[in-house]
């Protein structure tokens, strides 16, 4: 892109040099040359000068239009970069943040200036760093075109932020890596809901294991109660989580999470009720 602009400037300089040479030729009269020949040469060179001036004007016009088009592309890119609903960052080959949007900064709690002084290694959870670096090296080596993974960032206040990270690499005309392009989506809410489901499933398994100490009739009654209430609620919660995971950016995402939270609270109440029945029996 910028090579084209430099080429345009070079052409303009060459044309100006030619005009200067032609003008000098017009002004110089060869000794012994007839006046008519000198005048003819003057008109021929004059026509060439006009043609070159027109060419120079057209080149300048192209230069102005090209710059305008380039500026419009820059503005569209800047608007997309800054207003995206997900975090976007340009990262150097060594991990230094080169450019970053506001959404990414909000996720990790740092300002833009603070982020530009850091590397992605600085804010990555240690347990996820080795995997992330291995994928990044594969990109640099040309073994892959992009990669996606779920990883954890460390928020400025110390908490953990779960994200879905997608990374590609930008190369120059010679194929050399220039920088990474990272797109980051905050999935902390989904991860929290999944953890709650796993916790309640574990508690449920423990409760079922304790049923071995009850009579056969009592076990059958409790099994029916668990299937018709708790298991159904957990299954519904898991279906909601799968839907959220497959379509993380669809409208109603927050409402779905609230519904899952409600289902899990219902499971707690039902398990507590069954436990109370067991204690009374």
CSV table of N, CA, C and O in Angstrom, one decimal, residues 95-180:
chain,number,residue,atom,x,y,z
A,95,UNK,N,5.0,-11.4,22.2
A,95,UNK,CA,4.0,-11.4,23.2
A,95,UNK,C,3.6,-10.0,23.6
A,95,UNK,O,2.6,-9.8,24.4
A,96,UNK,N,4.3,-8.9,23.2
A,96,UNK,CA,4.0,-7.6,23.6
A,96,UNK,C,2.7,-7.1,22.9
A,96,UNK,O,2.5,-7.3,21.7
A,97,UNK,N,1.8,-6.5,23.7
A,97,UNK,CA,0.6,-5.9,23.1
A,97,UNK,C,1.0,-4.6,22.3
A,97,UNK,O,1.6,-3.7,22.8
A,98,UNK,N,0.6,-4.6,21.1
A,98,UNK,CA,0.8,-3.5,20.2
A,98,UNK,C,-0.4,-2.6,20.0
A,98,UNK,O,-0.2,-1.3,19.9
A,99,UNK,N,-1.6,-3.1,20.0
A,99,UNK,CA,-2.8,-2.4,19.9
A,99,UNK,C,-3.9,-3.2,20.6
A,99,UNK,O,-3.9,-4.4,20.6
A,100,UNK,N,-4.8,-2.6,21.3
A,100,UNK,CA,-5.8,-3.3,22.0
A,100,UNK,C,-7.1,-2.4,22.2
A,100,UNK,O,-7.0,-1.2,22.2
A,101,UNK,N,-8.3,-3.0,22.1
A,101,UNK,CA,-9.5,-2.2,22.2
A,101,UNK,C,-10.0,-2.2,23.6
A,101,UNK,O,-9.5,-2.8,24.5
A,102,UNK,N,-11.0,-1.3,23.8
A,102,UNK,CA,-11.5,-1.1,25.2
A,102,UNK,C,-12.1,-2.3,25.8
A,102,UNK,O,-12.0,-2.5,27.0
A,103,UNK,N,-12.8,-3.1,25.0
A,103,UNK,CA,-13.5,-4.3,25.5
A,103,UNK,C,-12.5,-5.3,26.2
A,103,UNK,O,-12.7,-5.8,27.3
A,104,UNK,N,-11.3,-5.5,25.6
A,104,UNK,CA,-10.3,-6.3,26.1
A,104,UNK,C,-9.8,-5.7,27.5
A,104,UNK,O,-9.6,-6.5,28.5
A,105,UNK,N,-9.6,-4.4,27.5
A,105,UNK,CA,-9.1,-3.8,28.7
A,105,UNK,C,-10.1,-4.0,29.8
A,105,UNK,O,-9.8,-4.2,31.0
A,106,UNK,N,-11.4,-3.9,29.5
A,106,UNK,CA,-12.5,-4.1,30.5
A,106,UNK,C,-12.4,-5.5,31.1
A,106,UNK,O,-12.6,-5.6,32.3
A,107,UNK,N,-12.1,-6.5,30.3
A,107,UNK,CA,-12.1,-7.8,30.8
A,107,UNK,C,-11.0,-8.1,31.8
A,107,UNK,O,-11.3,-8.8,32.8
A,108,UNK,N,-9.9,-7.4,31.7
A,108,UNK,CA,-8.8,-7.7,32.6
A,108,UNK,C,-8.5,-6.6,33.5
A,108,UNK,O,-7.6,-6.7,34.4
A,109,UNK,N,-9.2,-5.5,33.4
A,109,UNK,CA,-9.2,-4.4,34.4
A,109,UNK,C,-8.0,-3.4,34.3
A,109,UNK,O,-7.8,-2.5,35.1
A,110,UNK,N,-7.3,-3.5,33.2
A,110,UNK,CA,-6.2,-2.6,33.0
A,110,UNK,C,-6.5,-1.5,32.0
A,110,UNK,O,-7.4,-1.7,31.1
A,111,UNK,N,-5.9,-0.3,32.1
A,111,UNK,CA,-6.1,0.7,31.1
A,111,UNK,C,-5.3,0.3,29.8
A,111,UNK,O,-4.4,-0.6,29.8
A,112,UNK,N,-5.5,1.0,28.7
A,112,UNK,CA,-4.8,0.8,27.5
A,112,UNK,C,-3.3,1.0,27.7
A,112,UNK,O,-2.5,0.2,27.2
A,113,UNK,N,-2.9,2.1,28.3
A,113,UNK,CA,-1.5,2.4,28.5
A,113,UNK,C,-0.8,1.3,29.3
A,113,UNK,O,0.3,0.9,29.1
A,114,UNK,N,-1.5,0.8,30.3
A,114,UNK,CA,-1.0,-0.3,31.2
A,114,UNK,C,-0.8,-1.6,30.4
A,114,UNK,O,0.2,-2.3,30.5
A,115,UNK,N,-1.8,-1.9,29.5
A,115,UNK,CA,-1.7,-3.1,28.7
A,115,UNK,C,-0.6,-3.0,27.7
A,115,UNK,O,0.0,-4.1,27.4
A,116,UNK,N,-0.4,-1.9,27.1
A,116,UNK,CA,0.7,-1.7,26.1
A,116,UNK,C,2.1,-1.9,26.7
A,116,UNK,O,3.1,-2.0,26.0
A,117,UNK,N,2.2,-1.8,28.0
A,117,UNK,CA,3.4,-2.1,28.7
A,117,UNK,C,3.6,-3.5,29.1
A,117,UNK,O,4.6,-3.9,29.7
A,118,UNK,N,2.6,-4.4,28.8
A,118,UNK,CA,2.6,-5.8,29.2
A,118,UNK,C,2.7,-6.7,28.0
A,118,UNK,O,2.4,-6.3,26.9
A,119,UNK,N,2.9,-8.0,28.3
A,119,UNK,CA,2.8,-9.0,27.3
A,119,UNK,C,1.6,-9.9,27.7
A,119,UNK,O,1.1,-9.9,28.8
A,120,UNK,N,1.2,-10.8,26.7
A,120,UNK,CA,0.1,-11.7,27.1
A,120,UNK,C,0.6,-12.7,28.1
A,120,UNK,O,-0.2,-13.2,28.8
A,121,UNK,N,1.9,-13.0,28.2
A,121,UNK,CA,2.4,-13.9,29.2
A,121,UNK,C,2.2,-13.3,30.6
A,121,UNK,O,2.0,-14.1,31.5
A,122,UNK,N,2.3,-12.0,30.7
A,122,UNK,CA,2.1,-11.4,32.0
A,122,UNK,C,0.7,-11.6,32.6
A,122,UNK,O,0.6,-11.6,33.8
A,123,UNK,N,-0.3,-11.6,31.8
A,123,UNK,CA,-1.7,-11.7,32.3
A,123,UNK,C,-2.3,-13.1,32.1
A,123,UNK,O,-3.5,-13.3,32.4
A,124,UNK,N,-1.5,-14.1,31.6
A,124,UNK,CA,-2.1,-15.4,31.4
A,124,UNK,C,-1.8,-16.3,32.7
A,124,UNK,O,-0.8,-16.2,33.3
A,125,UNK,N,-2.8,-17.0,33.1
A,125,UNK,CA,-2.7,-17.9,34.2
A,125,UNK,C,-1.6,-18.9,33.9
A,125,UNK,O,-1.5,-19.5,32.8
A,126,UNK,N,-0.8,-19.2,34.9
A,126,UNK,CA,0.4,-20.0,34.7
A,126,UNK,C,0.0,-21.4,34.2
A,126,UNK,O,0.8,-22.0,33.5
A,127,UNK,N,-1.1,-21.9,34.7
A,127,UNK,CA,-1.5,-23.3,34.3
A,127,UNK,C,-1.9,-23.4,32.8
A,127,UNK,O,-1.9,-24.5,32.2
A,128,UNK,N,-2.1,-22.2,32.2
A,128,UNK,CA,-2.5,-22.2,30.7
A,128,UNK,C,-1.4,-21.6,29.8
A,128,UNK,O,-1.6,-21.7,28.6
A,129,UNK,N,-0.4,-21.1,30.4
A,129,UNK,CA,0.7,-20.4,29.6
A,129,UNK,C,1.4,-21.4,28.7
A,129,UNK,O,1.6,-21.0,27.5
A,130,UNK,N,1.8,-22.5,29.1
A,130,UNK,CA,2.6,-23.4,28.3
A,130,UNK,C,1.8,-23.8,27.0
A,130,UNK,O,2.3,-23.8,25.9
A,131,UNK,N,0.5,-24.1,27.2
A,131,UNK,CA,-0.3,-24.5,26.0
A,131,UNK,C,-0.5,-23.4,25.1
A,131,UNK,O,-0.4,-23.6,23.8
A,132,UNK,N,-0.7,-22.2,25.6
A,132,UNK,CA,-0.8,-21.0,24.7
A,132,UNK,C,0.4,-20.7,23.9
A,132,UNK,O,0.4,-20.5,22.7
A,133,UNK,N,1.6,-20.8,24.6
A,133,UNK,CA,2.9,-20.6,23.9
A,133,UNK,C,3.1,-21.6,22.8
A,133,UNK,O,3.7,-21.3,21.8
A,134,UNK,N,2.8,-22.9,23.1
A,134,UNK,CA,3.0,-23.9,22.1
A,134,UNK,C,2.2,-23.6,20.8
A,134,UNK,O,2.6,-23.8,19.7
A,135,UNK,N,0.9,-23.2,21.0
A,135,UNK,CA,0.1,-22.9,19.9
A,135,UNK,C,0.6,-21.7,19.1
A,135,UNK,O,0.6,-21.7,17.9
A,136,UNK,N,1.1,-20.7,19.8
A,136,UNK,CA,1.7,-19.5,19.2
A,136,UNK,C,2.9,-19.9,18.4
A,136,UNK,O,3.1,-19.3,17.3
A,137,UNK,N,3.7,-20.8,18.9
A,137,UNK,CA,4.9,-21.2,18.2
A,137,UNK,C,4.5,-21.9,16.9
A,137,UNK,O,5.2,-21.7,15.8
A,138,UNK,N,3.5,-22.7,16.9
A,138,UNK,CA,3.0,-23.4,15.7
A,138,UNK,C,2.6,-22.4,14.6
A,138,UNK,O,2.8,-22.6,13.4
A,139,UNK,N,2.0,-21.3,15.1
A,139,UNK,CA,1.6,-20.2,14.1
A,139,UNK,C,2.9,-19.6,13.5
A,139,UNK,O,3.0,-19.4,12.3
A,140,UNK,N,3.9,-19.3,14.3
A,140,UNK,CA,5.1,-18.7,13.8
A,140,UNK,C,5.8,-19.6,12.9
A,140,UNK,O,6.4,-19.2,11.9
A,141,UNK,N,5.8,-20.9,13.2
A,141,UNK,CA,6.5,-21.9,12.3
A,141,UNK,C,5.7,-22.3,11.1
A,141,UNK,O,6.2,-23.0,10.2
A,142,UNK,N,4.5,-21.8,10.9
A,142,UNK,CA,3.7,-22.1,9.8
A,142,UNK,C,3.0,-23.4,9.8
A,142,UNK,O,2.5,-23.9,8.8
A,143,UNK,N,3.0,-24.0,11.0
A,143,UNK,CA,2.3,-25.4,11.2
A,143,UNK,C,0.8,-25.3,11.2
A,143,UNK,O,0.1,-26.2,11.0
A,144,UNK,N,0.3,-24.1,11.5
A,144,UNK,CA,-1.2,-23.9,11.6
A,144,UNK,C,-1.5,-22.4,11.2
A,144,UNK,O,-0.6,-21.6,11.2
A,145,UNK,N,-2.7,-22.2,10.8
A,145,UNK,CA,-3.1,-20.9,10.3
A,145,UNK,C,-3.8,-20.1,11.4
A,145,UNK,O,-3.8,-18.9,11.4
A,146,UNK,N,-4.4,-20.8,12.4
A,146,UNK,CA,-5.0,-20.2,13.6
A,146,UNK,C,-5.2,-21.2,14.6
A,146,UNK,O,-5.1,-22.4,14.4
A,147,UNK,N,-5.6,-20.8,15.8
A,147,UNK,CA,-6.0,-21.7,16.9
A,147,UNK,C,-7.0,-21.1,17.8
A,147,UNK,O,-7.0,-19.8,17.9
A,148,UNK,N,-7.7,-21.9,18.5
A,148,UNK,CA,-8.7,-21.4,19.5
A,148,UNK,C,-8.6,-22.3,20.7
A,148,UNK,O,-8.3,-23.5,20.6
A,149,UNK,N,-8.7,-21.7,21.9
A,149,UNK,CA,-8.7,-22.4,23.1
A,149,UNK,C,-9.4,-21.6,24.2
A,149,UNK,O,-9.5,-20.4,24.1
A,150,UNK,N,-9.8,-22.3,25.3
A,150,UNK,CA,-10.3,-21.7,26.5
A,150,UNK,C,-9.2,-21.6,27.5
A,150,UNK,O,-8.5,-22.6,27.7
A,151,UNK,N,-9.0,-20.4,28.0
A,151,UNK,CA,-7.9,-20.1,28.9
A,151,UNK,C,-8.3,-19.1,29.9
A,151,UNK,O,-9.4,-18.5,29.9
A,152,UNK,N,-7.4,-18.9,30.9
A,152,UNK,CA,-7.7,-17.9,31.9
A,152,UNK,C,-6.7,-16.8,31.9
A,152,UNK,O,-5.5,-17.0,31.7
A,153,UNK,N,-7.2,-15.6,32.1
A,153,UNK,CA,-6.4,-14.4,32.3
A,153,UNK,C,-6.5,-14.0,33.7
A,153,UNK,O,-7.5,-14.3,34.4
A,154,UNK,N,-5.5,-13.3,34.2
A,154,UNK,CA,-5.5,-12.8,35.6
A,154,UNK,C,-5.9,-11.3,35.6
A,154,UNK,O,-5.2,-10.5,35.0
A,155,UNK,N,-7.1,-11.0,36.2
A,155,UNK,CA,-7.6,-9.7,36.3
A,155,UNK,C,-6.6,-8.8,37.1
A,155,UNK,O,-5.9,-9.4,38.0
A,156,UNK,N,-6.7,-7.5,37.0
A,156,UNK,CA,-5.8,-6.6,37.7
A,156,UNK,C,-6.0,-6.8,39.2
A,156,UNK,O,-5.1,-6.6,40.0
A,157,UNK,N,-7.3,-7.1,39.6
A,157,UNK,CA,-7.6,-7.2,41.1
A,157,UNK,C,-7.3,-8.6,41.6
A,157,UNK,O,-7.6,-8.9,42.7
A,158,UNK,N,-6.8,-9.5,40.7
A,158,UNK,CA,-6.4,-10.8,41.2
A,158,UNK,C,-7.3,-12.0,40.8
A,158,UNK,O,-6.9,-13.1,41.0
A,159,UNK,N,-8.5,-11.6,40.4
A,159,UNK,CA,-9.5,-12.7,40.1
A,159,UNK,C,-9.2,-13.3,38.8
A,159,UNK,O,-8.4,-12.8,38.0
A,160,UNK,N,-9.7,-14.5,38.5
A,160,UNK,CA,-9.5,-15.2,37.3
A,160,UNK,C,-10.6,-14.9,36.3
A,160,UNK,O,-11.8,-14.9,36.6
A,161,UNK,N,-10.3,-14.7,35.0
A,161,UNK,CA,-11.2,-14.4,34.0
A,161,UNK,C,-11.1,-15.5,32.9
A,161,UNK,O,-10.0,-15.6,32.3
A,162,UNK,N,-12.2,-16.3,32.7
A,162,UNK,CA,-12.2,-17.3,31.7
A,162,UNK,C,-12.5,-16.7,30.3
A,162,UNK,O,-13.5,-15.9,30.2
A,163,UNK,N,-11.8,-17.0,29.3
A,163,UNK,CA,-12.0,-16.5,27.9
A,163,UNK,C,-11.9,-17.6,26.9
A,163,UNK,O,-11.3,-18.6,27.1
A,164,UNK,N,-12.6,-17.3,25.8
A,164,UNK,CA,-12.4,-18.1,24.6
A,164,UNK,C,-11.5,-17.3,23.6
A,164,UNK,O,-11.9,-16.3,23.2
A,165,UNK,N,-10.3,-17.8,23.4
A,165,UNK,CA,-9.3,-17.1,22.6
A,165,UNK,C,-9.1,-17.7,21.2
A,165,UNK,O,-9.0,-18.9,21.1
A,166,UNK,N,-9.2,-16.8,20.2
A,166,UNK,CA,-8.9,-17.2,18.8
A,166,UNK,C,-7.8,-16.3,18.3
A,166,UNK,O,-7.9,-15.1,18.4
A,167,UNK,N,-6.8,-17.0,17.8
A,167,UNK,CA,-5.6,-16.3,17.3
A,167,UNK,C,-5.2,-16.6,15.9
A,167,UNK,O,-5.2,-17.8,15.6
A,168,UNK,N,-4.9,-15.6,15.1
A,168,UNK,CA,-4.3,-15.9,13.8
A,168,UNK,C,-3.1,-15.0,13.7
A,168,UNK,O,-2.7,-14.3,14.6
A,169,UNK,N,-2.4,-15.1,12.5
A,169,UNK,CA,-1.1,-14.3,12.4
A,169,UNK,C,-1.1,-13.6,11.1
A,169,UNK,O,-1.6,-14.1,10.1
A,170,UNK,N,-0.6,-12.3,11.1
A,170,UNK,CA,-0.5,-11.5,9.9
A,170,UNK,C,0.9,-11.6,9.4
A,170,UNK,O,1.9,-11.4,10.2
A,171,UNK,N,1.1,-11.8,8.1
A,171,UNK,CA,2.4,-11.9,7.5
A,171,UNK,C,2.6,-10.9,6.4
A,171,UNK,O,1.6,-10.4,5.9
A,172,UNK,N,3.9,-10.5,6.2
A,172,UNK,CA,4.2,-9.6,5.1
A,172,UNK,C,4.2,-10.3,3.7
A,172,UNK,O,3.9,-11.5,3.6
A,173,UNK,N,4.5,-9.5,2.7
A,173,UNK,CA,4.5,-10.1,1.3
A,173,UNK,C,5.5,-11.2,1.1
A,173,UNK,O,5.2,-12.1,0.3
A,174,UNK,N,6.5,-11.2,2.0
A,174,UNK,CA,7.5,-12.3,1.8
A,174,UNK,C,7.1,-13.5,2.7
A,174,UNK,O,7.9,-14.5,2.7
A,175,UNK,N,6.0,-13.4,3.4
A,175,UNK,CA,5.6,-14.5,4.3
A,175,UNK,C,6.2,-14.5,5.7
A,175,UNK,O,6.0,-15.5,6.4
A,176,UNK,N,6.9,-13.4,6.0
A,176,UNK,CA,7.4,-13.3,7.4
A,176,UNK,C,6.3,-12.9,8.4
A,176,UNK,O,5.6,-12.0,8.1
A,177,UNK,N,6.3,-13.5,9.6
A,177,UNK,CA,5.3,-13.1,10.6
A,177,UNK,C,5.5,-11.7,11.0
A,177,UNK,O,6.6,-11.2,11.3
A,178,UNK,N,4.4,-10.9,11.1
A,178,UNK,CA,4.5,-9.5,11.6
A,178,UNK,C,3.9,-9.4,13.0
A,178,UNK,O,4.6,-9.0,13.9
A,179,UNK,N,2.6,-9.8,13.2
A,179,UNK,CA,2.0,-9.8,14.5
A,179,UNK,C,0.9,-10.8,14.6
A,179,UNK,O,0.3,-11.2,13.6
A,180,UNK,N,0.5,-11.1,15.8
A,180,UNK,CA,-0.7,-12.0,16.1
A,180,UNK,C,-1.9,-11.1,16.1
A,180,UNK,O,-1.9,-9.9,16.6
